[in-house]
mmCIF file of C-alpha atoms in Angstrom:
data_model
loop_
_atom_site.group_PDB
_atom_site.id
_atom_site.type_symbol
_atom_site.label_atom_id
_atom_site.label_comp_id
_atom_site.label_asym_id
_atom_site.label_seq_id
_atom_site.Cartn_x
_atom_site.Cartn_y
_atom_site.Cartn_z
ATOM 1 C CA MET A 8 8.259 -11.602 7.952
ATOM 2 C CA ARG A 9 6.347 -12.555 11.086
ATOM 3 C CA LEU A 10 6.680 -10.882 14.462
ATOM 4 C CA PRO A 11 7.238 -13.082 17.501
ATOM 5 C CA GLY A 12 3.884 -14.358 18.782
ATOM 6 C CA VAL A 13 4.019 -12.625 22.158
ATOM 7 C CA LEU A 14 4.862 -9.253 20.610
ATOM 8 C CA THR A 15 2.116 -9.631 18.019
ATOM 9 C CA VAL A 16 -0.581 -10.500 20.549
ATOM 10 C CA THR A 17 0.602 -7.728 22.900
ATOM 11 C CA MET A 18 0.478 -5.131 20.122
ATOM 12 C CA PHE A 19 -3.019 -6.111 19.052
ATOM 13 C CA TRP A 20 -4.271 -6.308 22.642
ATOM 14 C CA ALA A 21 -3.019 -2.751 23.138
ATOM 15 C CA ILE A 22 -4.777 -1.597 19.978
ATOM 16 C CA ASP A 23 -8.009 -3.292 21.058
ATOM 17 C CA GLN A 24 -7.803 -1.716 24.531
ATOM 18 C CA SER A 25 -7.086 1.812 23.312
ATOM 19 C CA SER A 26 -9.867 4.295 23.895
ATOM 20 C CA ALA A 27 -11.765 5.821 21.033
ATOM 21 C CA SER A 28 -12.226 9.527 20.479
ATOM 22 C CA ASP A 29 -15.072 11.234 22.324
ATOM 23 C CA ALA A 30 -16.558 12.163 18.960
ATOM 24 C CA THR A 31 -18.950 9.661 17.436
ATOM 25 C CA PHE A 32 -19.309 9.452 13.677
ATOM 26 C CA THR A 33 -21.839 7.318 11.846
ATOM 27 C CA HIS A 34 -21.294 6.577 8.184
ATOM 28 C CA PRO A 35 -22.950 4.176 5.759
ATOM 29 C CA LEU A 36 -21.819 0.553 5.600
ATOM 30 C CA ASN A 37 -23.169 -1.396 2.644
ATOM 31 C CA GLY A 38 -23.651 -4.479 4.806
ATOM 32 C CA TRP A 39 -21.396 -7.471 5.339
ATOM 33 C CA TYR A 40 -21.325 -10.014 2.534
ATOM 34 C CA PRO A 41 -19.584 -13.422 2.425
ATOM 35 C CA CYS A 42 -16.103 -13.432 0.899
ATOM 36 C CA ASP A 43 -13.060 -15.686 0.867
ATOM 37 C CA GLU A 44 -10.453 -15.196 3.576
ATOM 38 C CA TYR A 45 -7.858 -15.033 0.793
ATOM 39 C CA THR A 46 -8.557 -12.484 -1.948
ATOM 40 C CA PHE A 47 -6.719 -14.499 -4.578
ATOM 41 C CA SER A 48 -7.870 -17.947 -3.493
ATOM 42 C CA GLY A 49 -7.930 -19.224 -7.072
ATOM 43 C CA LEU A 50 -11.556 -20.188 -6.560
ATOM 44 C CA GLY A 51 -13.078 -17.184 -8.321
ATOM 45 C CA SER A 52 -15.945 -15.585 -6.444
ATOM 46 C CA TYR A 53 -16.857 -16.699 -2.930
ATOM 47 C CA SER A 54 -16.629 -20.486 -2.775
ATOM 48 C CA GLY A 55 -18.270 -21.104 0.597
ATOM 49 C CA GLU A 56 -15.093 -22.828 1.770
ATOM 50 C CA GLY A 57 -12.728 -21.514 4.404
ATOM 51 C CA LYS A 58 -13.341 -19.588 7.614
ATOM 52 C CA GLY A 59 -16.338 -17.571 6.534
ATOM 53 C CA ALA A 60 -14.800 -14.164 6.102
ATOM 54 C CA GLU A 61 -17.091 -11.212 5.535
ATOM 55 C CA CYS A 62 -16.372 -8.071 3.537
ATOM 56 C CA ALA A 63 -17.976 -4.633 3.358
ATOM 57 C CA ILE A 64 -17.552 -1.224 1.795
ATOM 58 C CA TYR A 65 -17.766 1.650 4.256
ATOM 59 C CA THR A 66 -18.380 5.191 3.029
ATOM 60 C CA ALA A 67 -16.328 7.712 5.001
ATOM 61 C CA PRO A 68 -15.891 11.467 4.674
ATOM 62 C CA LEU A 69 -12.846 12.635 2.748
ATOM 63 C CA CYS A 70 -12.335 15.242 5.482
ATOM 64 C CA TYR A 71 -13.633 15.387 9.043
ATOM 65 C CA PRO A 72 -14.863 18.718 10.501
ATOM 66 C CA GLY A 73 -12.056 20.631 12.162
ATOM 67 C CA ILE A 74 -9.359 18.496 10.491
ATOM 68 C CA CYS A 75 -9.564 19.505 6.836
ATOM 69 C CA GLU A 76 -11.989 20.764 4.230
ATOM 70 C CA ALA A 77 -12.518 19.057 0.888
ATOM 71 C CA ALA A 78 -12.160 21.241 -2.180
ATOM 72 C CA GLU A 79 -15.445 22.208 -3.862
ATOM 73 C CA PHE A 80 -14.736 19.983 -6.867
ATOM 74 C CA ALA A 81 -13.757 16.946 -4.760
ATOM 75 C CA ASP A 82 -16.078 14.068 -3.929
ATOM 76 C CA PRO A 83 -16.753 14.583 -0.188
ATOM 77 C CA THR A 84 -16.662 10.831 0.538
ATOM 78 C CA ILE A 85 -14.358 7.888 -0.061
ATOM 79 C CA ASP A 86 -15.044 4.152 -0.040
ATOM 80 C CA VAL A 87 -13.126 1.971 2.403
ATOM 81 C CA PHE A 88 -12.858 -1.826 1.963
ATOM 82 C CA VAL A 89 -13.012 -3.828 5.218
ATOM 83 C CA LYS A 90 -12.671 -7.595 5.781
ATOM 84 C CA GLN A 91 -13.484 -9.478 8.966
ATOM 85 C CA LEU A 92 -13.083 -12.966 10.376
ATOM 86 C CA PRO A 93 -15.798 -13.036 13.047
ATOM 87 C CA ALA A 94 -15.232 -14.786 16.359
ATOM 88 C CA THR A 95 -16.630 -18.312 16.218
ATOM 89 C CA PHE A 96 -15.869 -19.150 19.859
ATOM 90 C CA GLY A 97 -18.139 -17.274 22.234
ATOM 91 C CA ASP A 98 -20.246 -14.308 21.158
ATOM 92 C CA ALA A 99 -18.877 -12.277 18.236
ATOM 93 C CA LYS A 100 -20.829 -9.222 19.468
ATOM 94 C CA THR A 101 -18.912 -9.116 22.758
ATOM 95 C CA ALA A 102 -15.568 -10.530 21.567
ATOM 96 C CA HIS A 103 -12.449 -8.359 21.436
ATOM 97 C CA ASN A 104 -11.648 -6.777 18.073
ATOM 98 C CA VAL A 105 -8.164 -7.087 16.575
ATOM 99 C CA TRP A 106 -7.115 -4.955 13.592
ATOM 100 C CA LEU A 107 -4.241 -5.796 11.260
ATOM 101 C CA ILE A 108 -3.265 -2.729 9.241
ATOM 102 C CA GLN A 109 -0.729 -2.844 6.414
ATOM 103 C CA GLY A 110 2.224 -0.570 7.150
ATOM 104 C CA GLY A 111 2.525 0.608 3.573
ATOM 105 C CA PRO A 112 2.759 3.111 2.246
ATOM 106 C CA GLY A 113 0.914 2.102 -0.859
ATOM 107 C CA HIS A 114 0.093 -1.498 -0.001
ATOM 108 C CA SER A 115 -3.349 -3.043 0.372
ATOM 109 C CA SER A 116 -4.377 -5.519 3.061
ATOM 110 C CA ILE A 117 -3.951 -8.551 0.791
ATOM 111 C CA ALA A 118 -0.450 -9.283 2.129
ATOM 112 C CA LEU A 119 -1.884 -9.546 5.665
ATOM 113 C CA GLU A 120 -4.521 -12.167 4.911
ATOM 114 C CA SER A 121 -2.408 -15.206 5.822
ATOM 115 C CA ASP A 122 -1.280 -13.500 9.063
ATOM 116 C CA MET A 123 -4.898 -12.632 9.799
ATOM 117 C CA VAL A 124 -6.045 -16.252 9.393
ATOM 118 C CA ASP A 125 -3.040 -17.561 11.360
ATOM 119 C CA LEU A 126 -3.526 -15.156 14.284
ATOM 120 C CA HIS A 127 -7.283 -15.829 14.347
ATOM 121 C CA GLU A 128 -6.539 -19.555 14.704
ATOM 122 C CA ARG A 129 -3.830 -18.964 17.359
ATOM 123 C CA LEU A 130 -6.339 -16.928 19.359
ATOM 124 C CA LYS A 131 -8.765 -19.875 19.181
ATOM 125 C CA GLU A 132 -11.125 -17.838 16.966
ATOM 126 C CA ALA A 133 -12.296 -16.038 20.119
ATOM 127 C CA VAL A 134 -11.688 -12.561 18.644
ATOM 128 C CA ASN A 135 -13.045 -10.669 15.669
ATOM 129 C CA MET A 136 -10.178 -10.059 13.224
ATOM 130 C CA TYR A 137 -10.343 -7.053 10.898
ATOM 131 C CA THR A 138 -8.254 -5.567 8.141
ATOM 132 C CA MET A 139 -8.818 -2.764 5.677
ATOM 133 C CA ASP A 140 -7.278 -1.173 2.632
ATOM 134 C CA HIS A 141 -6.083 2.232 3.761
ATOM 135 C CA ARG A 142 -6.621 5.315 1.638
ATOM 136 C CA GLY A 143 -5.403 5.021 -1.917
ATOM 137 C CA THR A 144 -4.737 1.272 -1.972
ATOM 138 C CA GLY A 145 -6.385 -1.964 -3.013
ATOM 139 C CA ARG A 146 -10.169 -1.997 -3.032
ATOM 140 C CA ARG A 147 -10.830 1.495 -1.778
ATOM 141 C CA THR A 148 -10.980 4.970 -3.312
ATOM 142 C CA LEU A 149 -7.637 5.600 -4.963
ATOM 143 C CA PHE A 150 -5.664 8.817 -4.586
ATOM 144 C CA ASP A 151 -6.074 10.854 -7.751
ATOM 145 C CA CYS A 152 -4.790 14.280 -8.679
ATOM 146 C CA VAL A 153 -5.287 14.619 -12.420
ATOM 147 C CA ALA A 154 -4.892 18.417 -12.400
ATOM 148 C CA ALA A 155 -1.328 18.033 -11.106
ATOM 149 C CA GLN A 156 -0.690 15.133 -13.527
ATOM 150 C CA THR A 157 0.403 12.924 -10.598
ATOM 151 C CA THR A 158 -1.654 9.886 -11.594
ATOM 152 C CA THR A 159 -1.639 10.162 -15.360
ATOM 153 C CA THR A 160 0.759 9.267 -18.128
ATOM 154 C CA GLY A 161 1.953 12.886 -17.827
ATOM 155 C CA SER A 162 3.708 11.884 -14.612
ATOM 156 C CA LEU A 163 7.257 10.622 -14.850
ATOM 157 C CA TRP A 164 6.171 7.646 -12.724
ATOM 158 C CA GLY A 165 2.753 6.939 -14.304
ATOM 159 C CA ARG A 166 0.144 5.788 -11.779
ATOM 160 C CA GLU A 167 2.776 5.219 -9.086
ATOM 161 C CA LYS A 168 2.924 8.219 -6.783
ATOM 162 C CA LYS A 169 6.172 9.697 -5.501
ATOM 163 C CA SER A 170 6.532 11.979 -2.495
ATOM 164 C CA SER A 171 7.947 14.677 -4.780
ATOM 165 C CA GLU A 172 4.517 14.923 -6.483
ATOM 166 C CA VAL A 173 2.540 15.571 -3.296
ATOM 167 C CA PRO A 174 3.228 19.342 -2.960
ATOM 168 C CA ALA A 175 1.864 20.078 -6.448
ATOM 169 C CA CYS A 176 -1.245 18.031 -5.766
ATOM 170 C CA ALA A 177 -1.785 19.621 -2.341
ATOM 171 C CA LYS A 178 -1.478 23.109 -3.840
ATOM 172 C CA ILE A 179 -4.102 22.359 -6.493
ATOM 173 C CA CYS A 180 -6.438 20.548 -4.086
ATOM 174 C CA GLY A 181 -6.415 23.573 -1.794
#
């Protein structure tokens, strides 16, 4: 389902114009590498065709100071998959940035790829378009709580997570 064009552009303009937090965090990015604009393009690995999307894996903290603390046994970082369609009209370094984020819960950014390409074209490729797989989906670190059996065959729902399983996992994770 597509939103009306005016509403879509207005929403993304508002997101792009919103101010960032005063805190500045720097975390490792493995570098942008060429990738297809469509994850399942049927062409296998990057074909060199299409709009010239770029992908990266960003390493972020599991918890930020003052927000939460990771349990001693937990990996303190997670990997985040990010895809971009750089601006090709004007200077990509000074172009506005537009983010398309899947509403989920539990869905990766793959379903947004056609909207991302379409909006990039409608905006005359004058903006940088971004999407990412939010925590626990797609090509990023998946939510796992083996001690509470929420992501194992011991769960009534297997690897699919249900909201009723969250309290047990939260209690164990501390």
